[in-house]
XYZ file of N, CA and C in Angstrom:
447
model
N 72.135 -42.918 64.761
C 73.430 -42.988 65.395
C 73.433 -44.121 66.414
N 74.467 -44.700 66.468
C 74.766 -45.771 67.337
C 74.207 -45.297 68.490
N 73.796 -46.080 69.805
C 73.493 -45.588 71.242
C 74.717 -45.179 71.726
N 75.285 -44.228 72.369
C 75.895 -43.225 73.278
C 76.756 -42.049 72.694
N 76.827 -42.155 71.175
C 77.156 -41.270 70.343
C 76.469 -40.028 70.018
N 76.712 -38.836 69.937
C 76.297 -37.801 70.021
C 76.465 -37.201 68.611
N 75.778 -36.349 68.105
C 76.066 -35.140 67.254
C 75.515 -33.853 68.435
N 76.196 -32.794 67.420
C 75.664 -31.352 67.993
C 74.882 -30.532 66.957
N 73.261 -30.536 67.861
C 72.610 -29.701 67.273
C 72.564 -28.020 67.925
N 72.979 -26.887 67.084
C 72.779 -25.640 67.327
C 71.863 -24.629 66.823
N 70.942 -23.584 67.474
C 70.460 -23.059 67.147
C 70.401 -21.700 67.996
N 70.253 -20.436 67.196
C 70.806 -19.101 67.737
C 69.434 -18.693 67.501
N 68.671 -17.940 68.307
C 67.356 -17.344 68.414
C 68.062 -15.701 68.032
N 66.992 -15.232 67.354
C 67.341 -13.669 66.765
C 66.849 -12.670 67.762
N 67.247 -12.148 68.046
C 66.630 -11.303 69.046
C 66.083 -9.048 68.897
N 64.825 -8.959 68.421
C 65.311 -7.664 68.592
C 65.337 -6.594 69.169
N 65.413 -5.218 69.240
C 65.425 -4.514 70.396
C 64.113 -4.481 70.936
N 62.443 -4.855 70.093
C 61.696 -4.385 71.232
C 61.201 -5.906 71.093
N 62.464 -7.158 71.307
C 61.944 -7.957 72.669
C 60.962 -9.642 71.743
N 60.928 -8.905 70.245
C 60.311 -9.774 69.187
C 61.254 -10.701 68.739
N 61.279 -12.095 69.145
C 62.092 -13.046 68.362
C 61.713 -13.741 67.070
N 62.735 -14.315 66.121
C 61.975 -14.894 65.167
C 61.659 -16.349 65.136
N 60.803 -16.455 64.516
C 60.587 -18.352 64.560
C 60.350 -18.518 63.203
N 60.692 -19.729 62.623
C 60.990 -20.004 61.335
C 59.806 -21.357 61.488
N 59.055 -21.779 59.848
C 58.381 -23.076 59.960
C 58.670 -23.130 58.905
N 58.789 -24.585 59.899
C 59.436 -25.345 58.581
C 58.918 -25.833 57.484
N 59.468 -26.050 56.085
C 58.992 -26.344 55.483
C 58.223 -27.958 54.432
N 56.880 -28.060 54.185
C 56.343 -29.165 54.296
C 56.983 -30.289 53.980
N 58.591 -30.596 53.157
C 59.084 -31.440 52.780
C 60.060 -32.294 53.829
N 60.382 -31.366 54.562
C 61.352 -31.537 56.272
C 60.174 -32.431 57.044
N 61.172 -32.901 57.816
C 60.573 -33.341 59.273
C 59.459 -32.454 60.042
N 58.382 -32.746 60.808
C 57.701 -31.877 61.296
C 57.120 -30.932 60.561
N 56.875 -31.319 59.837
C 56.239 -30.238 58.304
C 55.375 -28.694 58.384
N 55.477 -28.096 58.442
C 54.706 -26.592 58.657
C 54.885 -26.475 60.539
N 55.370 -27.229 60.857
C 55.957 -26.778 62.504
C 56.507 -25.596 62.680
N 56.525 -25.175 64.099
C 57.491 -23.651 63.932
C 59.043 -23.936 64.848
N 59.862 -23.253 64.415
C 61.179 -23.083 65.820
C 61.814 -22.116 65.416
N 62.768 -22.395 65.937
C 64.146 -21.175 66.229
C 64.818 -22.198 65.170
N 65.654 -21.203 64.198
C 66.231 -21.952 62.965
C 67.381 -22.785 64.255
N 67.652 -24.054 63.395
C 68.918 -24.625 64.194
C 68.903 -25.596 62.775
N 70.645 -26.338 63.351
C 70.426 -27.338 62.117
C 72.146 -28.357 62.845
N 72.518 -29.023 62.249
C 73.649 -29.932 62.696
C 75.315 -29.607 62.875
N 76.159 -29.155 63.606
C 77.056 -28.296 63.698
C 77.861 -29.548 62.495
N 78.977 -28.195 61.557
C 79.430 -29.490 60.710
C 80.660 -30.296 61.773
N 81.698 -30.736 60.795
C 83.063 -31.029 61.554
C 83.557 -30.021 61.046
N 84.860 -30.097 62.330
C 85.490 -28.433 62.402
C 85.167 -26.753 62.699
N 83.407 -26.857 62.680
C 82.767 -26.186 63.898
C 82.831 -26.014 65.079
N 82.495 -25.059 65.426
C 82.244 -24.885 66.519
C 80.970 -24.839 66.978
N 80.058 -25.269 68.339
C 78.807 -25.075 68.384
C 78.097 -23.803 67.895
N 78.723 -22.725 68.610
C 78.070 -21.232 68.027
C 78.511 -21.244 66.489
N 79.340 -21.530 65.953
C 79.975 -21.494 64.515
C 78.604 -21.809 63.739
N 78.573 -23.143 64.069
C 76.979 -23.943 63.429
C 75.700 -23.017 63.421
N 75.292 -23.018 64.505
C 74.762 -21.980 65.532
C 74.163 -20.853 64.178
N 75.343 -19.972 64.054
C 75.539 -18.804 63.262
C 75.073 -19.012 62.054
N 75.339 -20.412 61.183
C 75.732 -20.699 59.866
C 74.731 -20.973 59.720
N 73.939 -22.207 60.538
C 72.171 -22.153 60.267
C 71.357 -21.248 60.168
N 71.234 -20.130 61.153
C 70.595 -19.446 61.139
C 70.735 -17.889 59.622
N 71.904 -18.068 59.299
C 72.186 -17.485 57.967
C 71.722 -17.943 56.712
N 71.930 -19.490 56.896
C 71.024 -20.335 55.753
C 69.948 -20.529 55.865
N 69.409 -20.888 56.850
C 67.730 -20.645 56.375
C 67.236 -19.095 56.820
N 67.333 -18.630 57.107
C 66.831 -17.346 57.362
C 67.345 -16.097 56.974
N 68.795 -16.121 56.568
C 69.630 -15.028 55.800
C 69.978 -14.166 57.046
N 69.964 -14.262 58.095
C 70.201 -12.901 59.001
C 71.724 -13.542 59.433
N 72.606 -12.502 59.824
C 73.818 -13.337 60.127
C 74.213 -12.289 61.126
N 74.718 -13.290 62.068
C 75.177 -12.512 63.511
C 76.573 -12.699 64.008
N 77.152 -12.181 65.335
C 78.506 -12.058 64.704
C 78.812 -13.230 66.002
N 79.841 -14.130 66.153
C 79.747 -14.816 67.402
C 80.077 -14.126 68.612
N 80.678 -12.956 68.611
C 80.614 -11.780 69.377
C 79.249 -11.249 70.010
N 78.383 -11.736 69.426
C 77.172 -10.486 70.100
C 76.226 -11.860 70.406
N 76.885 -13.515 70.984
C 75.743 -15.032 71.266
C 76.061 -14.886 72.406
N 74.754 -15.127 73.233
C 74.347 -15.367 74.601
C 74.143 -16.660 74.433
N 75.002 -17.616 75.634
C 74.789 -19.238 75.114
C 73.831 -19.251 76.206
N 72.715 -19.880 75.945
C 71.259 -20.324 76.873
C 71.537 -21.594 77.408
N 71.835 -22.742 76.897
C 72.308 -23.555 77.808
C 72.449 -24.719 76.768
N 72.554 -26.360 76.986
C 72.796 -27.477 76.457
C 71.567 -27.973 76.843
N 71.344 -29.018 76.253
C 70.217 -30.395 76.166
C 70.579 -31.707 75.797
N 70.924 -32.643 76.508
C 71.166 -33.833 76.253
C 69.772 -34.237 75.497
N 69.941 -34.787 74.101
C 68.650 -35.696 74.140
C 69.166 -36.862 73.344
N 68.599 -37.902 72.663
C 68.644 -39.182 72.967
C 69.944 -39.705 71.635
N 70.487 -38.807 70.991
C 71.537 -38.753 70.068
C 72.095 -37.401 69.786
N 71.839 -36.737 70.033
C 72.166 -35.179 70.485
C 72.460 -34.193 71.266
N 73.624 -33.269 71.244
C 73.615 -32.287 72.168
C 73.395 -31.049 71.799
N 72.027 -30.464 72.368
C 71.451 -29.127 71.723
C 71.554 -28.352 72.436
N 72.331 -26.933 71.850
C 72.986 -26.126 72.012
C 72.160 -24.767 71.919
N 71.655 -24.136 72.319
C 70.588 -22.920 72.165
C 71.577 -21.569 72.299
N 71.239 -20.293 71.472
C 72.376 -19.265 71.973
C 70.843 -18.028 71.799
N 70.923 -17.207 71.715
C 70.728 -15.676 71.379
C 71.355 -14.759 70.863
N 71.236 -13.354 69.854
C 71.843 -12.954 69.541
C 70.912 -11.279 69.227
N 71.682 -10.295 69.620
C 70.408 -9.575 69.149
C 70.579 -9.036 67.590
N 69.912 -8.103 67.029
C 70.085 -8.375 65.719
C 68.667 -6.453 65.511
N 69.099 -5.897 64.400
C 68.826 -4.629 64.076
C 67.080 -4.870 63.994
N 66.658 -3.823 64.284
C 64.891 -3.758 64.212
C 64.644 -4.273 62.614
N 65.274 -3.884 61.837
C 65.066 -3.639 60.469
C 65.696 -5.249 59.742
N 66.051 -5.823 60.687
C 66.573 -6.763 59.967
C 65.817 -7.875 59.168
N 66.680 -7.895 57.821
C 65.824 -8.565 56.721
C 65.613 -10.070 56.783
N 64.584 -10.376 56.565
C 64.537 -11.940 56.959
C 64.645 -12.466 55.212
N 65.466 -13.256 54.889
C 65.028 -14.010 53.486
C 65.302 -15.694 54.021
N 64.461 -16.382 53.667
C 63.959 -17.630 54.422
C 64.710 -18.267 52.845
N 65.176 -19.709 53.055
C 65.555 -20.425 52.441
C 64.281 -21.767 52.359
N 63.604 -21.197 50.898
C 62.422 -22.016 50.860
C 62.237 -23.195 50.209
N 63.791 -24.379 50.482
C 63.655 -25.417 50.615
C 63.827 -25.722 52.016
N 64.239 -24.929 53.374
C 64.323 -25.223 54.679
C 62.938 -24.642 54.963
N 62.474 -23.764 54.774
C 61.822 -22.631 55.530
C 60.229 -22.319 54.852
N 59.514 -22.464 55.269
C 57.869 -21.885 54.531
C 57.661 -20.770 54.626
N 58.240 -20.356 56.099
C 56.995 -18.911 56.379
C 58.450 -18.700 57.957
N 58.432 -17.061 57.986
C 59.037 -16.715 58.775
C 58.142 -15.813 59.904
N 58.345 -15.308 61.499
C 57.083 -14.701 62.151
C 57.854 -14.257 63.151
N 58.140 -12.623 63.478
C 58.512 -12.339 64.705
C 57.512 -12.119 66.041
N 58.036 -12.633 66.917
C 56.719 -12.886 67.860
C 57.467 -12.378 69.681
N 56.587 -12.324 69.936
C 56.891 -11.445 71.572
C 57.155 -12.848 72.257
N 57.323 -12.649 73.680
C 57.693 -13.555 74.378
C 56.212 -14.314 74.527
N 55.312 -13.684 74.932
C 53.891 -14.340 75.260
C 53.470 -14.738 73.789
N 53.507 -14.508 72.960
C 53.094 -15.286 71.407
C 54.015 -16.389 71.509
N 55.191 -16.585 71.683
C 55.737 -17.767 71.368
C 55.483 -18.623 72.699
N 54.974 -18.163 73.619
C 54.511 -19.190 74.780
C 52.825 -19.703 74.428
N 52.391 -18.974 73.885
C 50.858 -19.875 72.971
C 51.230 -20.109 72.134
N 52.280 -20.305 71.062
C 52.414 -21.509 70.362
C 52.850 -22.432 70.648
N 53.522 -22.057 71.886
C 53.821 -23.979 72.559
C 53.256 -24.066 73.316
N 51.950 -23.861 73.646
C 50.617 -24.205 74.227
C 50.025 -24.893 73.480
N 49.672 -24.137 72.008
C 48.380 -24.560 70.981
C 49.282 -25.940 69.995
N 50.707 -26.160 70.547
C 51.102 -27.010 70.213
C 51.435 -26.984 68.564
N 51.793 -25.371 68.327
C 52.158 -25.226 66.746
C 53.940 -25.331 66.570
N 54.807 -25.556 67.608
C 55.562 -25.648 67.775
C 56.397 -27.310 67.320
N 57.514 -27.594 66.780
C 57.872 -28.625 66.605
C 58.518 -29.481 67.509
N 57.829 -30.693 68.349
C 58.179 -31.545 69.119
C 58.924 -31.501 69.441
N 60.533 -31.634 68.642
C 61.626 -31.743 69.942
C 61.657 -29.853 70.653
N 61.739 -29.151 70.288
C 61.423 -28.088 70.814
C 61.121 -27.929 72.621
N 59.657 -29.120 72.537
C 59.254 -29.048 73.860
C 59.550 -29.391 75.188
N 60.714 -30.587 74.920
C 61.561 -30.559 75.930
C 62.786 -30.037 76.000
N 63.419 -29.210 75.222
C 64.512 -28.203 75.059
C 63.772 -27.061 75.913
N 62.921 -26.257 75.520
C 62.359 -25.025 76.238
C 61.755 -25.598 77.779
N 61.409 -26.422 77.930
C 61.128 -26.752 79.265
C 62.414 -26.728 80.082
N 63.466 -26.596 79.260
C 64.594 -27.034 80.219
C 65.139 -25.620 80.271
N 64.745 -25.034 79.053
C 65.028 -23.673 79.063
C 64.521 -22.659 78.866
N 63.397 -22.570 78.705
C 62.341 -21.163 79.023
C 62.756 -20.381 80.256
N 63.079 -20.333 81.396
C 63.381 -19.054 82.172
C 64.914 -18.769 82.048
N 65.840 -19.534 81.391
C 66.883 -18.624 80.881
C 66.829 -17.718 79.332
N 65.822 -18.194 78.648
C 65.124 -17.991 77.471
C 64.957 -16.996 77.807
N 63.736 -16.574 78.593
C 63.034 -15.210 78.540
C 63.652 -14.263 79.290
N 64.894 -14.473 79.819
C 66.471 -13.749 80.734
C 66.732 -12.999 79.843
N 67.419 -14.053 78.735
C 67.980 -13.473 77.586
C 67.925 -12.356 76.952
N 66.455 -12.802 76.513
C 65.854 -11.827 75.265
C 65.675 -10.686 76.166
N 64.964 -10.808 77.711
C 64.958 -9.622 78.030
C 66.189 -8.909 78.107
N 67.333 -9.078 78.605
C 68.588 -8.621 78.368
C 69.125 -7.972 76.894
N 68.626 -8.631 75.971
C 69.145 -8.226 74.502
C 68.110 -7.745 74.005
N 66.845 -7.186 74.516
C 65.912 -6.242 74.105
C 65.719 -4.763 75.473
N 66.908 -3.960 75.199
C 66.561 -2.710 75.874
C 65.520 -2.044 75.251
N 65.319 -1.581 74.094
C 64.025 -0.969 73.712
C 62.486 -1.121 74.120
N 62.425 -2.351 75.213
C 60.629 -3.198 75.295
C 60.212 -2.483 76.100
């Protein structure tokens, strides 16, 4: 993209009652190849950020949430993008079916598991300055949309 032009990237973290989010890795043909994140993907035109948000996380991962039940975590300017992070909580039982031309391998993980994978650096790069900007509204969240923990 030209310099000062933007797209919007969105991504809705799953959330469930005891507090386990999901992370999706990606798959080896994508960018960042066997990396892990929170499904996100490019809001279309005529979206809305959460709209996108929603629609990614349905396509690669099959879980679908309602825009009624997104906690927006915050924005991220980065260097052609504005990334959009939400939450959503979502049933204990809920079925994950991964879209395995996006997706390799799916993993619900506690708050402290997904803070050693972006330690041990299994996490996908842009990731790491998004959660730096937002890890303590991150872990607000989920605690909020996990009463069961």
């Amino acid at each position: 993209m030209p310099r000062g032009l933007y797209h919007v990237v969105a991504s809705v973290c799953a959330v469930r009652s005891d507090g386990r989010v999901l992370l999706s890795q990606r798959a080896a043909s994508k960018d960042h190849p066997l990396d892990w994140e929170i499904p996100a993907g490019s809001v279309l035109a005529g979206e809305s950020s959460v709209e996108g948000a929603i629609r990614e996380l349905c396509e690669e991962v099959g879980i679908d949430v309602s825009n009624d039940s997104t906690t927006f975590i915050g924005r991220f300017t980065e260097d052609s993008a504005l990334f959009d992070l939400y939450a959503a909580p979502v049933a204990s039982e809920a079925t994950v079916s991964p879209d395995a031309i996006e997706v390799a391998d799916t993993r619900w993980v506690t708050i402290a598991e997904f803070d050693e994978m972006f330690a041990s650096g299994a996490m996908a790069a842009p990731w790491k300055p998004r959660m730096a900007a937002f890890r303590k509204r991150f872990g607000e969240v989920v605690n909020e949309l996990s009463p069961a923990r």
